[in-house]
Amino acid sequence: MKEAFSVLCLVLLVSVSEAAVTKPPLGTFLSCLRSWPSPENPITDDIITADNTTTFLSSYLSYTKNKRFTSPNYQTLMAIVKAKHGSDIQATVVCAKSNGIQIRIRSGGHDYEGLSYISSVPFVILDMFNLRSITVNVPSKKAWVQAGATLGELYTKISDASNTLAFPAGVCSTVGAGGHISGGGYGNLMRIYGLTVDNVVDALLVDVNGKLLNRDTMGEDLFWAIRGGGGSFGAILSWKINLVDVPKILTVFRVNKTLEQGGTDVLYKWQLVSSKLPDGLFIRAMPKVANGTKSGERTIAVVFYAQFLGRANELVSIMNQRLPELGLKRQDCLEMSWLNTTLFWEDLPVGTPTSVLLDRPSKPEKFFKSKSDYVKKPIPKEGIEKLWNVMLKFNNNIVYIEWNPYGGVMDKIPATATPFPHRKGNLFNVQYYTAWFDANATKSSLNMMKELYEVAEPYVSSNPREAFLNYRDIDIGSNPSGETNVDEAEVYGSKYFLGNLKRLMEVKAKYDPENFFKNEQSIPPARVKQ
Ligand SMILES: Cc1cc2nc3c(=O)[nH]c(=O)nc-3n(C[C@H](O)[C@H](O)[C@H](O)COP(=O)(O)OP(=O)(O)OC[C@H]3O[C@@H](n4cnc5c(N)ncnc54)[C@H](O)[C@@H]3O)c2cc1C
Ligand SMILES: *[C@@H]1O[C@H](CO)[C@@H](O)[C@H](O)[C@H]1NC(C)=O
Ligand SMILES: *[C@@H]1O[C@H](CO)[C@@H](O)[C@H](O)[C@H]1NC(C)=O
Ligand SMILES: *[C@@H]1O[C@H](CO)[C@@H](O)[C@H](O)[C@H]1NC(C)=O
Ligand SMILES: *[C@@H]1O[C@H](CO)[C@@H](O)[C@H](O)[C@H]1NC(C)=O
Ligand SMILES: *[C@@H]1O[C@H](CO)[C@@H](O)[C@H](O)[C@H]1NC(C)=O
């Protein structure tokens, strides 16, 4: 077992034995929930405890995305509350707090380290998936989206209402609006329209006292913190977002160059130009392990995925001027609606019905692990080749590194505008990713990720080595489930938030001074000045 992992297990064991002694009574929590005054919306049917033997495990698993966390911790998971109304959220917060029970809020359940549904102290999962309404207002170019809606549902609703409006958010259709936007989500419209949080104009939040607040009633400092600071400040019921203009027809392409075809050179050149291209052009580079031409041989294919807010002929001419090494041809390009581009980005074949965007998961399909980095200077070719060596050294078939170009408006929005600090000066963001299907491969997969991260170290941001909150990585620093050490929080917090951490901790001290909303990587309240 990997070191960090066994430390985590140790912490788990210690806390579980403590919990066995101090586990709060479930009965008082449940009767508190049931006596919550909301006669029109009784909560009773929405509470699942371990007594509900048939539904408990399936409820736990239905929004558990990562197979690494398939087994619920029966020692600590007391109940799952499937909220259907704002009043269910209020009741859960108030009753958990008064009974000394932690809550973990889960919207889409895509948290990379499972922090929305695991804890080693007694806790309940506040499951938001039933809260999924979306209302689009075309004339004002605004929408309200509830936390449990998925990105696929949001994209579908927007496109049903208008074929020239869109929302700049992530690529996977099952990601939940609650966690995605809380973590400062990004997608392929980032270079022209910024992040999700740059396009949030209001929110409904249940605070630590169970009060339902909007932007006016919560105040600007709390509204600032929830736009990228993670789930440390309360439970988001819904977001009001700004919709952005897109043409009726966009152009995309996906082409690749293997190492044998000069992939490393093209990728090197991509680093020099990708953040300086027109704002409406986003080209992701994705080196991945692929089969070679001979049977049994493996290589790296650098796959380039692009999206352009314009037509194919124009894109080809831009590419031939700025990145001729790729050799893009008109026939590599596909013209389609914005909604159809969201299928393209998920690698679905042309012709796939858009109804797949509404599919929801019912159980985890694979094990995965990610890590992230920021790059400010081009990585020399010998550095890139060291990454290839690590990727090819292990047996994993699903291994890739995603390079996402910055620049455009990301250079213009101040680093303090939202908690998300990684703005001007970044060439691109990196995600290292591997997935596997056999639990026996866990150890070597985690080792590969660790080795990739070590090999990349000389070429990426440092002091601190920056990381992206939505690509949560427990290895960069963490606290035990039930307590938050401020020194340790400064270790991971400075990587995720840089200079914004201090302000986040001050906002936390003001609105959740007893640190009720917490997890292994949450924001602690600022220390009281001596
Ligand atoms: C396949 C895949 C593709 C992805 N693609 C992208 C991408 O393109 N761009 C990008 O930015 N990210 C991407 N991500 C990362 C994703 O944005 C984060 O994992 C995000 O946190 C998921 O949100 P969720 O609601 O699905 O997850 P959850 O696990 O439900 O929540 C994640 C975190 O947010 C907290 N949280 C959730 N709901 C609420 C709420 N209502 N109120 C307060 N706190 C809450 C949770 O407690 C947890 O800490 C991707 C992830 C996956 C698995
Ligand atoms: C779960 O069990 C409790 C009592 O054990 C019962 O009151 C409740 O209706 C059950 N809920 C579901 C969804 O089965
Ligand atoms: C690379 O492109 C070729 C030609 O389009 C395609 O057959 C192959 O599957 C692609 N490889 C990867 C890894 O995407
Ligand atoms: C690569 O080859 C292996 C067998 O060597 C096969 O199992 C796998 O499916 C192939 N992968 C792809 C993407 O074709
Ligand atoms: C979008 O995709 C659907 C399904 O393949 C197809 O019928 C439709 O013509 C496409 N529309 C546009 C504008 O790309
Ligand atoms: C995983 O390892 C165990 C113990 O070594 C073994 O019994 C099992 O068959 C392995 N599983 C697979 C899918 O290889």
XYZ file of C-alpha atoms and ligand atoms in Angstrom:
653
model
C 0.000 0.000 0.000
C 1.044 3.488 -0.759
C 2.318 5.453 2.243
C -0.329 8.183 2.279
C -2.978 5.548 1.849
C -1.877 3.472 4.820
C -1.655 6.612 6.961
C -5.232 7.315 5.966
C -6.267 3.783 6.960
C -4.531 4.195 10.297
C -6.388 7.445 10.944
C -9.588 5.671 9.983
C -9.002 2.833 12.435
C -8.210 5.175 15.305
C -11.257 7.359 14.674
C -13.555 4.393 14.199
C -12.647 2.946 17.576
C -13.236 6.364 19.114
C -16.510 6.672 17.241
C -17.698 3.339 18.604
C -17.590 4.947 22.038
C -18.947 8.374 21.176
C -21.353 7.687 18.298
C -24.257 10.133 18.635
C -27.714 8.610 19.001
C -29.423 8.170 15.643
C -32.869 8.292 17.257
C -32.655 11.897 18.445
C -31.331 12.993 15.059
C -34.228 11.283 13.273
C -36.888 12.631 15.608
C -35.398 16.115 15.209
C -35.686 15.717 11.418
C -39.242 14.438 11.654
C -40.369 17.253 13.897
C -38.943 19.919 11.583
C -41.849 22.267 10.834
C -42.544 21.779 7.130
C -46.030 20.244 6.987
C -46.356 20.465 3.193
C -43.054 18.694 2.618
C -42.642 15.877 5.139
C -39.096 14.509 5.138
C -39.907 10.995 6.427
C -39.718 9.097 3.154
C -36.419 10.662 2.238
C -34.325 9.290 5.100
C -32.428 6.048 4.557
C -30.695 4.375 7.479
C -28.818 1.083 7.723
C -32.171 -0.465 8.771
C -33.365 0.008 5.211
C -31.174 -2.872 4.179
C -32.234 -3.010 0.555
C -31.982 0.681 -0.192
C -29.035 1.710 1.989
C -26.251 0.273 -0.163
C -27.889 1.158 -3.474
C -28.504 4.715 -2.251
C -24.891 5.015 -1.191
C -23.615 3.631 -4.494
C -25.897 5.497 -6.879
C -23.845 8.698 -6.693
C -20.511 7.123 -5.783
C -18.462 7.770 -8.902
C -15.121 6.260 -7.882
C -14.924 2.499 -7.278
C -12.082 3.084 -4.795
C -14.820 4.041 -2.328
C -17.408 1.362 -3.039
C -17.920 0.160 0.523
C -19.818 2.466 2.850
C -18.303 2.811 6.292
C -21.076 1.142 8.311
C -19.365 2.264 11.523
C -19.771 5.951 10.757
C -22.406 6.481 8.052
C -25.591 6.980 10.085
C -28.086 7.969 7.395
C -28.560 9.262 3.885
C -31.011 12.140 3.520
C -32.309 12.459 -0.019
C -33.373 16.082 0.107
C -36.406 17.032 -1.976
C -36.997 20.560 -0.694
C -34.976 23.406 0.742
C -36.589 22.598 4.102
C -34.986 19.117 4.055
C -31.562 20.763 3.791
C -32.365 23.157 6.620
C -33.572 20.311 8.847
C -30.527 18.164 8.097
C -28.083 20.952 8.896
C -29.797 21.985 12.127
C -30.459 18.454 13.409
C -26.991 17.133 12.514
C -25.337 20.086 14.165
C -27.386 19.898 17.363
C -26.663 16.159 17.637
C -22.944 16.394 17.002
C -23.141 14.608 13.646
C -21.062 15.670 10.659
C -22.663 16.109 7.228
C -21.188 15.450 3.827
C -23.010 17.145 0.967
C -23.236 15.207 -2.275
C -24.598 16.596 -5.539
C -23.185 14.637 -8.484
C -20.783 12.539 -6.373
C -17.812 13.101 -8.690
C -15.428 14.175 -5.938
C -12.129 12.521 -6.922
C -11.399 11.413 -3.357
C -14.988 10.629 -2.332
C -15.086 13.395 0.264
C -18.784 14.014 -0.410
C -19.732 10.567 0.875
C -17.017 9.205 3.171
C -15.919 10.221 6.641
C -14.283 8.450 9.553
C -16.449 10.205 12.143
C -20.221 9.732 12.536
C -21.919 11.512 9.643
C -24.899 11.712 7.338
C -24.870 12.168 3.601
C -27.013 15.068 2.469
C -27.817 13.822 -1.024
C -28.966 16.545 -3.433
C -29.720 14.546 -6.580
C -33.494 15.060 -6.289
C -33.034 18.821 -6.336
C -32.520 19.149 -10.056
C -34.841 21.812 -11.419
C -33.509 24.204 -14.044
C -35.268 27.338 -15.297
C -33.874 29.239 -18.264
C -34.775 32.827 -19.034
C -33.748 33.606 -22.604
C -34.412 37.382 -22.741
C -32.323 38.048 -19.635
C -29.772 35.313 -20.577
C -29.937 33.877 -17.058
C -30.826 30.524 -15.529
C -31.409 29.056 -12.076
C -29.958 25.585 -11.660
C -30.360 23.451 -8.559
C -27.333 21.746 -7.040
C -28.395 18.194 -7.936
C -28.867 18.908 -11.632
C -26.161 17.472 -13.862
C -24.229 19.427 -16.463
C -25.875 17.303 -19.167
C -29.324 18.323 -17.932
C -28.268 21.964 -17.779
C -26.820 21.923 -21.300
C -29.963 20.244 -22.628
C -32.309 22.773 -20.993
C -30.291 25.713 -22.299
C -30.229 24.321 -25.796
C -33.972 23.528 -25.677
C -34.574 27.206 -24.927
C -32.116 28.742 -27.399
C -29.683 27.559 -30.050
C -27.319 30.494 -29.475
C -26.891 30.376 -25.696
C -24.519 28.207 -23.677
C -22.853 27.945 -20.264
C -19.099 27.699 -19.761
C -18.716 24.564 -17.632
C -17.128 21.121 -17.636
C -16.985 18.275 -20.071
C -18.566 15.303 -18.307
C -22.379 15.303 -18.452
C -22.925 13.497 -15.124
C -20.978 16.035 -13.033
C -23.247 17.791 -10.507
C -23.813 21.551 -10.559
C -23.419 21.672 -6.755
C -19.830 20.487 -6.467
C -18.684 21.552 -9.926
C -19.509 25.222 -9.521
C -18.434 25.274 -5.844
C -14.977 24.186 -6.996
C -14.642 26.778 -9.790
C -15.532 24.613 -12.789
C -14.015 25.137 -16.202
C -14.560 23.819 -19.684
C -13.772 24.529 -23.300
C -15.358 28.021 -23.257
C -12.944 29.129 -20.514
C -10.622 31.174 -22.733
C -13.477 33.358 -23.971
C -15.958 33.366 -21.062
C -13.939 32.317 -18.004
C -14.933 29.791 -15.361
C -18.356 28.757 -14.085
C -17.829 31.019 -11.084
C -17.111 34.002 -13.310
C -20.674 33.522 -14.544
C -22.544 33.045 -11.263
C -24.726 36.010 -10.344
C -26.743 34.768 -7.359
C -27.156 31.671 -5.194
C -29.417 30.099 -2.586
C -27.440 28.751 0.349
C -28.427 27.109 3.633
C -26.017 28.403 6.255
C -24.813 26.756 9.448
C -27.871 28.030 11.358
C -30.259 26.533 8.826
C -31.114 29.917 7.295
C -31.846 30.055 3.580
C -29.899 33.002 2.151
C -29.522 34.627 -1.260
C -26.823 36.999 -2.477
C -28.455 40.044 -0.847
C -29.042 38.394 2.499
C -25.738 36.521 2.702
C -23.568 39.513 1.857
C -20.773 39.937 -0.665
C -17.964 38.318 1.336
C -19.836 35.021 1.708
C -21.027 35.240 -1.907
C -17.382 35.674 -2.935
C -16.280 32.618 -0.918
C -18.845 30.163 -2.281
C -17.775 30.881 -5.872
C -14.798 28.532 -5.915
C -13.941 28.081 -2.231
C -15.479 24.583 -2.110
C -18.250 23.330 0.149
C -16.919 24.871 3.397
C -19.495 27.619 3.798
C -22.900 25.995 3.651
C -25.123 23.863 1.475
C -25.857 25.282 -1.962
C -29.490 24.767 -2.977
C -29.175 26.535 -6.337
C -27.106 28.848 -8.483
C -28.220 31.695 -10.727
C -25.979 31.763 -13.748
C -25.209 33.957 -16.699
C -25.676 32.349 -20.091
C -23.221 33.222 -22.843
C -23.547 33.716 -26.614
C -22.399 31.061 -29.052
C -22.945 30.783 -32.810
C -25.562 28.325 -34.114
C -22.745 26.296 -35.626
C -19.369 25.634 -33.997
C -16.429 23.641 -35.306
C -14.563 20.856 -33.529
C -11.764 18.481 -34.431
C -9.930 15.578 -32.861
C -6.623 14.573 -34.433
C -3.620 12.794 -33.009
C 0.099 12.367 -33.539
C 1.895 9.376 -32.083
C 5.499 9.582 -30.932
C 6.527 7.990 -34.223
C 4.631 10.733 -36.073
C 6.434 13.501 -34.194
C 3.864 13.917 -31.402
C 6.420 15.313 -28.955
C 7.460 18.117 -31.329
C 3.881 19.131 -32.082
C 3.064 19.136 -28.380
C 6.127 21.268 -27.668
C 4.955 23.809 -30.266
C 1.391 23.658 -28.861
C 2.795 24.968 -25.568
C 4.061 28.093 -27.303
C 0.826 28.994 -29.082
C -2.225 27.467 -27.357
C -2.689 30.231 -24.761
C -2.258 32.975 -27.371
C -4.777 31.821 -29.966
C -8.056 33.734 -30.505
C -10.228 33.525 -27.344
C -12.922 31.540 -29.144
C -10.502 28.704 -29.929
C -9.693 26.109 -27.259
C -7.314 23.259 -28.079
C -6.795 20.612 -25.426
C -3.740 18.383 -25.824
C -4.169 14.921 -24.393
C -1.217 12.578 -24.549
C -2.401 9.035 -23.835
C -1.088 5.529 -23.832
C -2.121 3.845 -27.106
C -1.418 0.651 -28.985
C 1.427 0.840 -31.464
C 1.300 -0.341 -35.055
C 2.739 -3.759 -34.205
C 0.741 -6.093 -32.013
C 1.694 -5.837 -28.332
C 3.602 -2.577 -28.890
C 2.606 0.533 -26.958
C 3.186 4.187 -27.697
C 1.887 7.634 -26.754
C -0.675 9.286 -29.008
C -0.971 13.027 -28.413
C -4.633 13.692 -29.105
C -5.659 17.276 -29.847
C -9.303 18.176 -29.183
C -10.397 21.586 -30.397
C -13.504 23.728 -30.288
C -13.903 26.938 -32.248
C -16.747 29.455 -32.109
C -16.789 29.797 -35.890
C -16.772 27.809 -39.119
C -14.365 25.156 -40.351
C -12.687 27.120 -43.166
C -11.678 29.881 -40.805
C -10.387 27.386 -38.250
C -8.252 25.592 -40.826
C -6.658 28.842 -41.895
C -5.902 29.861 -38.270
C -4.384 26.441 -37.595
C -2.251 26.488 -40.698
C -0.790 29.820 -39.654
C -0.356 29.158 -35.939
C 0.239 25.397 -35.633
C 1.037 24.115 -39.131
C 2.959 21.187 -37.551
C -0.393 19.560 -36.792
C -1.258 19.444 -40.509
C -4.963 20.061 -39.938
C -7.167 19.469 -42.974
C -10.708 20.649 -43.680
C -11.971 17.063 -43.552
C -10.708 16.693 -39.976
C -13.242 19.329 -38.898
C -16.857 18.779 -37.894
C -19.435 21.564 -37.797
C -22.226 21.164 -35.259
C -24.474 22.816 -32.665
C -23.094 23.672 -29.237
C -25.154 20.870 -27.645
C -23.646 18.370 -30.069
C -20.130 19.536 -29.171
C -20.800 18.364 -25.609
C -21.220 14.804 -26.966
C -18.104 15.154 -29.096
C -16.025 16.086 -26.020
C -17.136 12.868 -24.349
C -15.783 10.911 -27.336
C -19.257 9.761 -28.348
C -19.596 8.915 -32.042
C -21.275 11.418 -34.359
C -24.985 10.588 -34.475
C -25.290 9.684 -30.798
C -28.672 11.025 -29.636
C -28.421 13.978 -27.278
C -30.722 12.136 -24.850
C -27.599 10.378 -23.461
C -26.803 13.702 -21.805
C -29.669 12.963 -19.420
C -28.378 9.555 -18.321
C -27.548 9.278 -14.651
C -25.239 6.731 -13.065
C -26.466 3.970 -10.766
C -23.141 2.622 -9.502
C -19.411 3.269 -9.888
C -17.866 1.781 -13.024
C -14.146 2.132 -12.506
C -11.366 3.011 -10.118
C -9.555 6.253 -10.846
C -6.975 8.672 -9.551
C -6.027 12.156 -10.725
C -3.517 14.832 -9.855
C -3.103 18.361 -11.187
C -0.459 20.975 -11.950
C -0.043 24.429 -13.449
C 2.594 25.220 -16.058
C 4.018 28.716 -16.561
C 7.000 28.006 -18.847
C 7.113 25.567 -21.769
C 8.288 22.112 -20.681
C 11.467 21.174 -22.570
C 11.276 18.128 -24.821
C 13.470 16.051 -22.529
C 11.001 16.775 -19.696
C 8.076 15.690 -21.848
C 9.915 12.485 -22.729
C 10.405 11.679 -19.055
C 6.612 11.751 -18.680
C 6.245 9.335 -21.601
C 8.704 6.936 -19.968
C 6.658 6.762 -16.780
C 3.364 6.365 -18.662
C 4.758 3.458 -20.673
C 6.557 1.789 -17.789
C 3.348 0.657 -16.073
C 0.803 -1.780 -17.478
C -2.248 0.487 -17.249
C -4.159 0.891 -20.501
C -6.132 3.977 -19.498
C -3.527 6.639 -18.785
C -3.579 10.194 -20.015
C -2.424 13.695 -19.245
C -4.804 16.496 -20.113
C -3.235 19.850 -20.944
C -5.824 22.654 -20.892
C -4.696 26.007 -22.295
C -5.253 29.235 -20.364
C -4.828 32.805 -21.678
C -7.700 34.790 -23.174
C -9.979 36.249 -20.490
C -8.267 34.069 -17.873
C -5.390 36.582 -18.110
C -7.726 39.530 -17.602
C -9.782 38.447 -14.579
C -7.919 39.399 -11.380
C -6.700 36.507 -9.207
C -8.735 37.927 -6.315
C -12.051 38.216 -8.207
C -13.092 34.779 -6.936
C -11.333 32.237 -4.669
C -9.947 30.501 -7.800
C -6.461 32.069 -8.050
C -4.810 30.450 -11.078
C -5.209 33.179 -13.656
C -2.638 35.359 -15.494
C 0.735 33.805 -16.146
C -0.400 30.218 -16.601
C 0.180 28.585 -19.962
C -1.952 25.602 -19.101
C -3.455 23.391 -16.411
C -2.496 19.725 -16.240
C -4.561 16.752 -15.175
C -2.821 13.379 -14.804
C -5.366 10.581 -14.930
C -5.497 6.841 -14.777
C -8.410 4.437 -14.459
C -8.513 0.695 -13.833
C -11.091 -2.047 -13.387
C -9.371 -4.509 -11.063
C -8.892 -3.722 -7.386
C -5.567 -5.551 -7.576
C -4.225 -2.792 -9.814
C -4.859 -0.064 -7.244
C -1.431 -0.050 -5.679
C 0.545 0.118 -8.900
C -1.848 2.708 -10.373
C -1.406 5.006 -7.404
C 2.343 4.476 -7.647
C 2.340 5.459 -11.286
C 0.535 8.702 -10.483
C 3.011 9.443 -7.724
C 5.927 8.850 -10.057
C 4.446 11.021 -12.827
C 3.985 13.799 -10.291
C 7.599 13.485 -9.121
C 8.995 13.491 -12.637
C 6.952 16.600 -13.548
C 8.052 18.576 -10.520
C 10.956 20.525 -12.099
C 8.721 21.788 -14.916
C 5.634 23.031 -13.110
C 4.632 25.796 -10.675
C 6.424 25.791 -7.333
C 6.290 27.498 -3.916
C 3.602 26.449 -3.670
C 3.051 23.797 -6.305
C -0.430 24.905 -7.421
C -3.360 22.491 -7.668
C -6.949 22.700 -8.945
C -9.633 22.142 -6.319
C -12.023 20.319 -8.668
C -9.214 17.829 -9.349
C -9.096 17.061 -5.671
C -5.968 15.209 -4.606
C -5.685 14.024 -1.024
C -1.891 13.567 -1.343
C -1.164 17.309 -1.337
C -2.161 17.668 2.307
C -5.159 16.705 4.407
C -6.635 16.640 7.865
C -8.477 13.845 9.697
C -12.227 13.749 8.980
C -13.273 15.197 12.285
C -10.832 18.000 13.004
C -9.092 20.694 11.021
C -5.556 21.631 11.903
C -4.879 25.128 10.580
C -1.191 24.523 9.787
C -2.093 21.490 7.705
C -4.960 23.405 6.058
C -2.412 26.013 4.999
C -0.446 23.275 3.230
C -3.270 22.157 0.909
C -5.123 25.478 1.045
C -2.209 27.508 -0.302
C -1.914 25.111 -3.268
C -5.595 25.385 -4.135
C -6.119 29.061 -3.302
C -2.725 30.835 -3.107
C -3.189 34.317 -1.584
C -6.977 33.912 -1.425
C -6.720 31.375 1.403
C -6.437 34.073 4.057
C -9.663 35.772 2.983
C -11.444 32.403 2.761
C -10.419 31.625 6.351
C -11.671 35.030 7.497
C -15.033 34.523 5.804
C -15.212 31.049 7.368
C -14.513 32.492 10.829
C -17.349 34.962 10.342
C -20.012 32.560 9.039
C -19.079 29.111 10.387
C -16.836 29.860 13.369
C -17.309 26.399 14.912
C -16.273 24.710 11.668
C -19.364 22.590 11.129
C -18.986 22.276 7.341
C -15.737 20.372 7.128
C -13.891 17.629 5.353
C -10.283 16.490 4.976
C -9.471 19.484 2.760
C -11.886 22.162 3.936
C -11.172 25.770 4.896
C -10.759 26.269 8.653
C -11.850 29.432 10.449
C -8.992 31.941 10.743
C -7.290 31.765 14.131
C -8.514 34.316 16.629
C -5.842 37.008 16.963
C -4.033 36.836 20.318
C -15.582 12.342 -15.438
C -15.280 13.671 -14.790
C -15.107 14.798 -15.604
C -14.847 16.037 -15.042
N -14.684 17.130 -15.857
C -14.454 18.343 -15.303
C -14.310 19.505 -16.103
O -14.380 19.441 -17.326
N -14.097 20.693 -15.497
C -14.015 20.796 -14.134
O -13.861 21.907 -13.626
N -14.124 19.711 -13.352
C -14.343 18.503 -13.901
N -14.472 17.412 -13.096
C -14.328 17.573 -11.649
C -15.650 17.985 -11.026
O -15.952 19.317 -11.390
C -15.524 17.881 -9.518
O -15.300 16.546 -9.153
C -16.775 18.418 -8.824
O -16.480 18.681 -7.485
C -17.909 17.431 -8.930
O -19.100 17.959 -8.445
P -20.221 16.923 -7.989
O -21.372 17.699 -7.466
O -20.468 15.945 -9.082
O -19.450 16.140 -6.858
P -19.712 15.841 -5.311
O -18.839 14.682 -5.014
O -21.143 15.718 -5.031
O -19.171 17.140 -4.599
C -17.830 17.597 -4.723
C -17.483 18.514 -3.557
O -18.383 19.615 -3.489
C -19.139 19.581 -2.269
N -20.540 19.846 -2.603
C -21.297 19.132 -3.473
N -22.526 19.653 -3.531
C -22.547 20.719 -2.708
C -23.564 21.635 -2.341
N -24.786 21.558 -2.860
N -23.263 22.592 -1.435
C -22.028 22.663 -0.898
N -21.036 21.809 -1.213
C -21.289 20.842 -2.097
C -18.974 18.170 -1.762
O -19.184 18.075 -0.377
C -17.576 17.828 -2.192
O -16.641 18.404 -1.326
C -14.740 16.163 -13.640
C -14.913 15.032 -12.835
C -15.169 13.799 -13.387
C -15.322 12.602 -12.496
C -36.492 3.217 6.326
O -36.737 2.583 7.565
C -37.541 3.329 8.460
C -37.687 2.578 9.766
O -36.735 1.594 9.922
C -38.911 3.560 7.842
O -39.685 4.377 8.694
C -38.738 4.281 6.507
O -39.982 4.416 5.865
C -37.780 3.508 5.600
N -37.553 4.319 4.415
C -37.478 3.804 3.194
C -37.248 4.779 2.072
O -37.574 2.610 2.977
C -5.519 8.599 -33.917
O -6.101 8.914 -35.167
C -6.330 7.777 -35.990
C -6.804 8.277 -37.350
O -7.936 9.074 -37.200
C -7.338 6.863 -35.315
O -7.561 5.707 -36.088
C -6.801 6.463 -33.938
O -7.775 5.710 -33.256
C -6.454 7.692 -33.127
N -5.811 7.272 -31.892
C -6.161 7.759 -30.709
C -5.406 7.233 -29.555
O -7.040 8.595 -30.566
C -4.551 -2.538 -27.207
O -4.137 -3.879 -27.305
C -4.578 -4.713 -26.245
C -3.993 -6.084 -26.471
O -2.606 -5.995 -26.602
C -6.094 -4.749 -26.221
O -6.533 -5.505 -25.122
C -6.630 -3.341 -26.107
O -8.035 -3.336 -26.199
C -6.069 -2.437 -27.195
N -6.485 -1.073 -26.945
C -7.025 -0.320 -27.890
C -7.403 1.074 -27.469
O -7.205 -0.689 -29.018
C -26.779 17.149 -33.629
O -26.738 15.759 -33.486
C -27.958 15.107 -33.823
C -27.798 13.637 -33.450
O -26.711 13.105 -34.109
C -28.235 15.315 -35.308
O -29.448 14.721 -35.652
C -28.291 16.815 -35.574
O -28.413 17.035 -36.969
C -27.059 17.527 -35.064
N -27.290 18.952 -35.220
C -26.333 19.853 -35.401
C -26.761 21.246 -35.703
O -25.164 19.589 -35.291
C -6.725 -10.231 -7.136
O -5.819 -10.762 -6.198
C -6.357 -11.813 -5.395
C -5.347 -12.181 -4.331
O -4.057 -12.216 -4.854
C -6.734 -12.991 -6.298
O -7.307 -14.022 -5.543
C -7.737 -12.503 -7.353
O -8.029 -13.540 -8.263
C -7.192 -11.314 -8.106
N -8.249 -10.762 -8.954
C -8.102 -10.593 -10.260
C -9.306 -10.035 -11.001
O -7.063 -10.783 -10.844
